[in-house]
mmCIF file of C-alpha atoms in Angstrom:
data_model
loop_
_atom_site.group_PDB
_atom_site.id
_atom_site.type_symbol
_atom_site.label_atom_id
_atom_site.label_comp_id
_atom_site.label_asym_id
_atom_site.label_seq_id
_atom_site.Cartn_x
_atom_site.Cartn_y
_atom_site.Cartn_z
ATOM 1 C CA MET A 267 12.014 -7.171 8.518
ATOM 2 C CA ARG A 268 12.885 -3.769 9.819
ATOM 3 C CA ILE A 269 12.628 -2.379 13.294
ATOM 4 C CA LEU A 270 12.830 0.987 14.737
ATOM 5 C CA VAL A 271 14.119 0.942 18.300
ATOM 6 C CA ILE A 272 13.354 4.233 20.400
ATOM 7 C CA GLU A 273 15.450 4.356 23.229
ATOM 8 C CA ASP A 274 17.495 7.792 24.838
ATOM 9 C CA GLU A 275 20.119 5.290 26.742
ATOM 10 C CA PRO A 276 23.070 5.241 23.887
ATOM 11 C CA LYS A 277 24.231 1.823 25.185
ATOM 12 C CA ILE A 278 21.397 0.410 25.526
ATOM 13 C CA ALA A 279 20.331 1.537 22.316
ATOM 14 C CA GLN A 280 22.991 0.254 20.741
ATOM 15 C CA ALA A 281 23.278 -2.999 22.320
ATOM 16 C CA VAL A 282 19.529 -3.784 21.507
ATOM 17 C CA LYS A 283 20.465 -2.422 17.021
ATOM 18 C CA ARG A 284 23.627 -4.292 17.589
ATOM 19 C CA GLY A 285 21.743 -7.727 19.037
ATOM 20 C CA LEU A 286 18.684 -7.760 16.364
ATOM 21 C CA GLU A 287 20.834 -6.781 13.405
ATOM 22 C CA LEU A 288 22.834 -10.493 14.085
ATOM 23 C CA LYS A 289 19.336 -11.837 13.997
ATOM 24 C CA GLY A 290 18.998 -11.036 10.465
ATOM 25 C CA PHE A 291 16.886 -7.658 11.264
ATOM 26 C CA ALA A 292 17.145 -4.468 9.723
ATOM 27 C CA VAL A 293 17.130 -1.558 12.722
ATOM 28 C CA ASP A 294 17.215 2.167 12.936
ATOM 29 C CA VAL A 295 17.777 3.832 16.105
ATOM 30 C CA VAL A 296 16.374 7.035 17.199
ATOM 31 C CA HIS A 297 16.500 8.863 20.940
ATOM 32 C CA ASP A 298 13.612 10.788 21.313
ATOM 33 C CA SER A 299 10.038 10.714 21.433
ATOM 34 C CA ASP A 300 9.443 13.693 18.689
ATOM 35 C CA SER A 301 12.156 11.732 16.346
ATOM 36 C CA GLY A 302 10.441 8.343 17.048
ATOM 37 C CA PHE A 303 7.225 9.897 16.074
ATOM 38 C CA ALA A 304 8.886 10.968 13.343
ATOM 39 C CA HIS A 305 10.335 8.237 12.081
ATOM 40 C CA ALA A 306 7.236 5.823 12.762
ATOM 41 C CA SER A 307 4.874 7.747 11.166
ATOM 42 C CA ASP A 308 6.863 8.528 7.734
ATOM 43 C CA SER A 309 8.371 4.911 7.182
ATOM 44 C CA ASP A 310 6.609 1.367 7.250
ATOM 45 C CA TYR A 311 8.251 -0.562 9.947
ATOM 46 C CA ASP A 312 7.579 -4.317 10.807
ATOM 47 C CA ALA A 313 7.724 -3.456 14.750
ATOM 48 C CA ILE A 314 8.969 -0.818 16.806
ATOM 49 C CA VAL A 315 10.765 -1.322 20.394
ATOM 50 C CA LEU A 316 9.693 1.719 22.101
ATOM 51 C CA ASP A 317 11.348 2.746 25.983
ATOM 52 C CA ARG A 318 8.694 4.585 28.265
ATOM 53 C CA MET A 319 10.640 6.947 29.911
ATOM 54 C CA LEU A 320 11.833 9.711 26.871
ATOM 55 C CA PRO A 321 13.304 13.054 26.535
ATOM 56 C CA GLY A 322 10.988 15.537 24.066
ATOM 57 C CA SER A 323 7.816 16.505 23.895
ATOM 58 C CA MET A 324 5.816 12.886 24.869
ATOM 59 C CA ASP A 325 6.677 10.032 27.297
ATOM 60 C CA GLY A 326 6.640 6.505 25.225
ATOM 61 C CA VAL A 327 2.955 6.292 26.388
ATOM 62 C CA ALA A 328 2.073 9.265 25.125
ATOM 63 C CA LEU A 329 4.217 8.718 21.969
ATOM 64 C CA CYS A 330 2.280 5.281 21.587
ATOM 65 C CA GLN A 331 -1.063 6.774 22.215
ATOM 66 C CA LYS A 332 -0.227 9.328 19.389
ATOM 67 C CA LEU A 333 0.642 6.538 16.804
ATOM 68 C CA ARG A 334 -2.274 4.951 17.621
ATOM 69 C CA THR A 335 -4.559 7.765 17.215
ATOM 70 C CA ASP A 336 -3.146 8.841 13.959
ATOM 71 C CA GLY A 337 -3.438 5.325 12.848
ATOM 72 C CA VAL A 338 -0.128 3.968 12.842
ATOM 73 C CA SER A 339 -0.928 0.144 13.524
ATOM 74 C CA THR A 340 2.964 -0.706 13.862
ATOM 75 C CA PRO A 341 3.271 -3.771 16.694
ATOM 76 C CA VAL A 342 4.838 -1.783 19.589
ATOM 77 C CA ILE A 343 6.679 -3.571 22.379
ATOM 78 C CA MET A 344 7.566 -0.898 25.597
ATOM 79 C CA LEU A 345 10.670 -1.129 27.435
ATOM 80 C CA THR A 346 10.892 0.306 31.099
ATOM 81 C CA ALA A 347 12.625 -0.128 34.598
ATOM 82 C CA ARG A 348 9.012 0.627 35.918
ATOM 83 C CA GLY A 349 7.642 -3.001 36.089
ATOM 84 C CA THR A 350 4.178 -2.118 38.476
ATOM 85 C CA ILE A 351 0.922 -4.049 37.405
ATOM 86 C CA GLY A 352 -0.224 -0.273 36.888
ATOM 87 C CA ASP A 353 2.789 0.911 34.894
ATOM 88 C CA ARG A 354 1.970 -2.716 32.451
ATOM 89 C CA VAL A 355 -1.536 -1.416 32.603
ATOM 90 C CA GLU A 356 -0.821 1.991 31.636
ATOM 91 C CA GLY A 357 1.531 0.825 28.793
ATOM 92 C CA LEU A 358 -1.078 -1.971 27.168
ATOM 93 C CA ASN A 359 -3.590 1.097 27.582
ATOM 94 C CA SER A 360 -1.993 3.192 25.610
ATOM 95 C CA GLY A 361 -1.612 0.494 22.239
ATOM 96 C CA ALA A 362 1.478 -1.290 22.663
ATOM 97 C CA ASP A 363 1.388 -4.706 22.250
ATOM 98 C CA ASP A 364 3.529 -5.990 24.759
ATOM 99 C CA TYR A 365 5.465 -4.653 27.496
ATOM 100 C CA LEU A 366 9.336 -5.740 28.862
ATOM 101 C CA VAL A 367 10.424 -4.494 32.135
ATOM 102 C CA LYS A 368 14.331 -3.548 32.228
ATOM 103 C CA PRO A 369 16.748 -5.237 32.628
ATOM 104 C CA PHE A 370 15.505 -7.999 30.018
ATOM 105 C CA SER A 371 17.205 -10.889 28.382
ATOM 106 C CA PHE A 372 17.938 -10.318 25.102
ATOM 107 C CA ASP A 373 17.144 -13.462 24.037
ATOM 108 C CA GLU A 374 13.206 -12.889 25.087
ATOM 109 C CA LEU A 375 13.115 -9.313 23.488
ATOM 110 C CA THR A 376 14.107 -11.266 20.075
ATOM 111 C CA ALA A 377 10.899 -14.249 20.942
ATOM 112 C CA ARG A 378 8.664 -11.180 21.636
ATOM 113 C CA VAL A 379 9.957 -9.135 18.430
ATOM 114 C CA ARG A 380 9.201 -12.676 16.781
ATOM 115 C CA ALA A 381 6.260 -13.509 18.344
ATOM 116 C CA LEU A 382 4.472 -9.883 16.935
ATOM 117 C CA LEU A 383 5.709 -10.471 13.294
ATOM 118 C CA ARG A 384 4.136 -13.723 13.079
ATOM 119 C CA ARG A 385 1.355 -14.050 10.809
ATOM 120 C CA PRO A 386 -1.311 -17.059 12.007
ATOM 121 C CA THR A 387 -2.143 -17.755 8.257
ATOM 122 C CA ALA A 388 1.456 -18.439 7.161
ATOM 123 C CA GLN A 389 2.835 -19.701 10.008
ATOM 124 C CA VAL A 390 2.704 -22.279 12.532
ATOM 125 C CA GLY A 391 4.536 -22.638 15.810
ATOM 126 C CA THR A 392 8.201 -20.601 14.472
ATOM 127 C CA THR A 393 8.111 -22.001 10.868
ATOM 128 C CA LEU A 394 7.044 -19.556 7.677
ATOM 129 C CA LYS A 395 5.951 -22.251 4.721
ATOM 130 C CA VAL A 396 4.833 -21.663 1.129
ATOM 131 C CA GLY A 397 4.695 -24.930 -0.548
ATOM 132 C CA ASP A 398 7.298 -27.168 0.321
ATOM 133 C CA LEU A 399 9.552 -24.386 1.453
ATOM 134 C CA ALA A 400 10.081 -23.838 5.386
ATOM 135 C CA LEU A 401 12.005 -20.816 7.026
ATOM 136 C CA ASP A 402 12.334 -21.354 10.963
ATOM 137 C CA THR A 403 12.801 -17.664 12.191
ATOM 138 C CA ASN A 404 13.761 -18.939 15.838
ATOM 139 C CA ALA A 405 16.792 -21.833 14.575
ATOM 140 C CA TYR A 406 17.414 -19.831 11.363
ATOM 141 C CA LEU A 407 16.721 -22.868 9.149
ATOM 142 C CA VAL A 408 15.578 -22.974 5.627
ATOM 143 C CA LYS A 409 14.444 -26.189 4.106
ATOM 144 C CA ARG A 410 12.806 -27.266 0.664
ATOM 145 C CA GLY A 411 11.204 -30.355 1.133
ATOM 146 C CA GLU A 412 14.045 -32.354 2.936
ATOM 147 C CA HIS A 413 16.836 -30.465 1.704
ATOM 148 C CA SER A 414 18.703 -27.858 4.186
ATOM 149 C CA ILE A 415 19.698 -24.083 2.249
ATOM 150 C CA LYS A 416 21.896 -22.258 3.432
ATOM 151 C CA LEU A 417 21.651 -18.132 3.507
ATOM 152 C CA SER A 418 23.405 -15.356 4.234
ATOM 153 C CA HIS A 419 22.094 -13.223 7.218
ATOM 154 C CA LYS A 420 20.636 -10.924 4.717
ATOM 155 C CA GLU A 421 19.350 -13.021 2.274
ATOM 156 C CA PHE A 422 17.530 -15.021 5.047
ATOM 157 C CA ALA A 423 16.039 -11.312 6.242
ATOM 158 C CA LEU A 424 14.517 -10.976 2.041
ATOM 159 C CA LEU A 425 13.475 -14.710 2.226
ATOM 160 C CA GLU A 426 11.690 -14.346 5.556
ATOM 161 C CA TYR A 427 10.065 -10.682 4.392
ATOM 162 C CA LEU A 428 9.125 -12.296 1.392
ATOM 163 C CA MET A 429 7.418 -15.710 3.158
ATOM 164 C CA HIS A 430 5.562 -13.293 5.580
ATOM 165 C CA HIS A 431 4.268 -11.868 2.353
ATOM 166 C CA ALA A 432 3.344 -14.784 0.422
ATOM 167 C CA GLY A 433 1.325 -14.524 -2.646
ATOM 168 C CA GLN A 434 1.646 -10.297 -2.500
ATOM 169 C CA VAL A 435 3.562 -8.647 -5.466
ATOM 170 C CA ILE A 436 6.237 -6.757 -3.460
ATOM 171 C CA THR A 437 7.962 -3.646 -4.942
ATOM 172 C CA LYS A 438 11.572 -3.145 -4.607
ATOM 173 C CA ASP A 439 10.904 0.127 -2.791
ATOM 174 C CA MET A 440 8.743 -2.236 -0.530
ATOM 175 C CA ILE A 441 11.801 -4.659 0.142
ATOM 176 C CA VAL A 442 14.433 -1.585 0.415
ATOM 177 C CA SER A 443 12.265 -0.188 3.040
ATOM 178 C CA HIS A 444 11.744 -3.590 5.219
ATOM 179 C CA VAL A 445 15.278 -5.622 4.829
ATOM 180 C CA TRP A 446 17.541 -2.378 4.843
ATOM 181 C CA ASP A 447 18.099 -0.004 7.368
ATOM 182 C CA GLU A 448 17.933 3.810 6.479
ATOM 183 C CA SER A 449 21.949 3.686 6.859
ATOM 184 C CA ALA A 450 22.516 1.147 4.050
ATOM 185 C CA ASP A 451 23.914 2.127 0.461
ATOM 186 C CA ILE A 452 21.413 0.752 -2.108
ATOM 187 C CA LEU A 453 22.548 0.865 -5.862
ATOM 188 C CA PRO A 454 20.215 0.326 -7.930
ATOM 189 C CA ASN A 455 20.780 -3.682 -9.503
ATOM 190 C CA THR A 456 20.939 -4.342 -5.326
ATOM 191 C CA ILE A 457 17.594 -6.279 -5.328
ATOM 192 C CA GLU A 458 18.124 -7.751 -8.773
ATOM 193 C CA VAL A 459 21.216 -9.365 -7.179
ATOM 194 C CA TYR A 460 19.954 -11.032 -3.823
ATOM 195 C CA ILE A 461 16.792 -12.061 -5.557
ATOM 196 C CA GLY A 462 19.404 -13.541 -8.065
ATOM 197 C CA TYR A 463 21.635 -15.314 -4.914
ATOM 198 C CA LEU A 464 18.238 -16.691 -3.645
ATOM 199 C CA ARG A 465 16.869 -18.286 -6.785
ATOM 200 C CA ASN A 466 20.064 -19.990 -7.124
ATOM 201 C CA LYS A 467 19.161 -21.428 -3.618
ATOM 202 C CA ILE A 468 15.785 -22.590 -3.229
ATOM 203 C CA ASP A 469 14.742 -22.332 -6.583
ATOM 204 C CA ARG A 470 17.426 -23.668 -9.719
ATOM 205 C CA PRO A 471 18.587 -26.708 -7.656
ATOM 206 C CA PHE A 472 15.238 -28.374 -7.936
ATOM 207 C CA PRO A 473 14.515 -28.505 -11.555
ATOM 208 C CA ASP A 474 11.148 -30.642 -10.974
ATOM 209 C CA ARG A 475 9.710 -28.204 -8.811
ATOM 210 C CA PRO A 476 7.959 -25.145 -9.224
ATOM 211 C CA ALA A 477 9.762 -22.003 -9.468
ATOM 212 C CA LEU A 478 8.654 -20.493 -5.981
ATOM 213 C CA ILE A 479 10.536 -16.390 -6.447
ATOM 214 C CA GLN A 480 8.331 -14.848 -9.763
ATOM 215 C CA THR A 481 9.069 -11.549 -11.182
ATOM 216 C CA GLN A 482 6.115 -9.657 -12.020
ATOM 217 C CA ARG A 483 7.606 -7.414 -14.848
ATOM 218 C CA GLY A 484 6.919 -3.614 -14.295
ATOM 219 C CA PHE A 485 5.761 -4.037 -10.721
ATOM 220 C CA GLY A 486 8.455 -6.336 -8.776
ATOM 221 C CA TYR A 487 8.615 -9.638 -6.951
ATOM 222 C CA LYS A 488 6.275 -12.759 -5.652
ATOM 223 C CA LEU A 489 7.049 -15.576 -3.705
ATOM 224 C CA SER A 490 4.073 -18.228 -4.531
ATOM 225 C CA ALA A 491 3.819 -21.727 -4.722
ATOM 226 C CA GLU A 492 1.391 -21.217 -7.634
ATOM 227 C CA SER A 493 2.117 -20.297 -10.625
#
């Protein structure tokens, strides 16, 4: 899942980026409101972490309002050093989905990002399920039936994205946009390679069970328990 961090303090921005990347997210960082608006409008992010006080033509509240006015519905967590009730109400009324006061616990930020990314119809608590495949987004555990499956960070991120969109055809461009950040050097066959890695771990070891990763030739891939 791909996150945009809009934060003008370089140390805070890089700390958030590193922490989220360790949790398996792809993360892009910008440091002013105008760059933030351009990125959020032009790219399909899964969530935005937005500082309230930003340089540029808008502060975080005005930026969030403009995004919502322009039809950008990406979930937004607003960060601020201003924690009064009035400040929180203003932030939420601008269109933010959540509000976190600095200094904050990074574990709490991660939990709030995960909460915004949940799809209630496909997720129970912190666990995504497709057929007998389960992925726990909090404990970073994957199981098929009773068998635990060990994945790399990028394999986990790819599988999580596919499970969030179970039953849908996902193109290679969509995978690149949501699983890798904008600085990543993606080769033409990178997606096929990682899909192959996942198949070797969640499908091929279970020949008596339905293959979950399906190739839609000419379109992309679909994760589904139905053939």
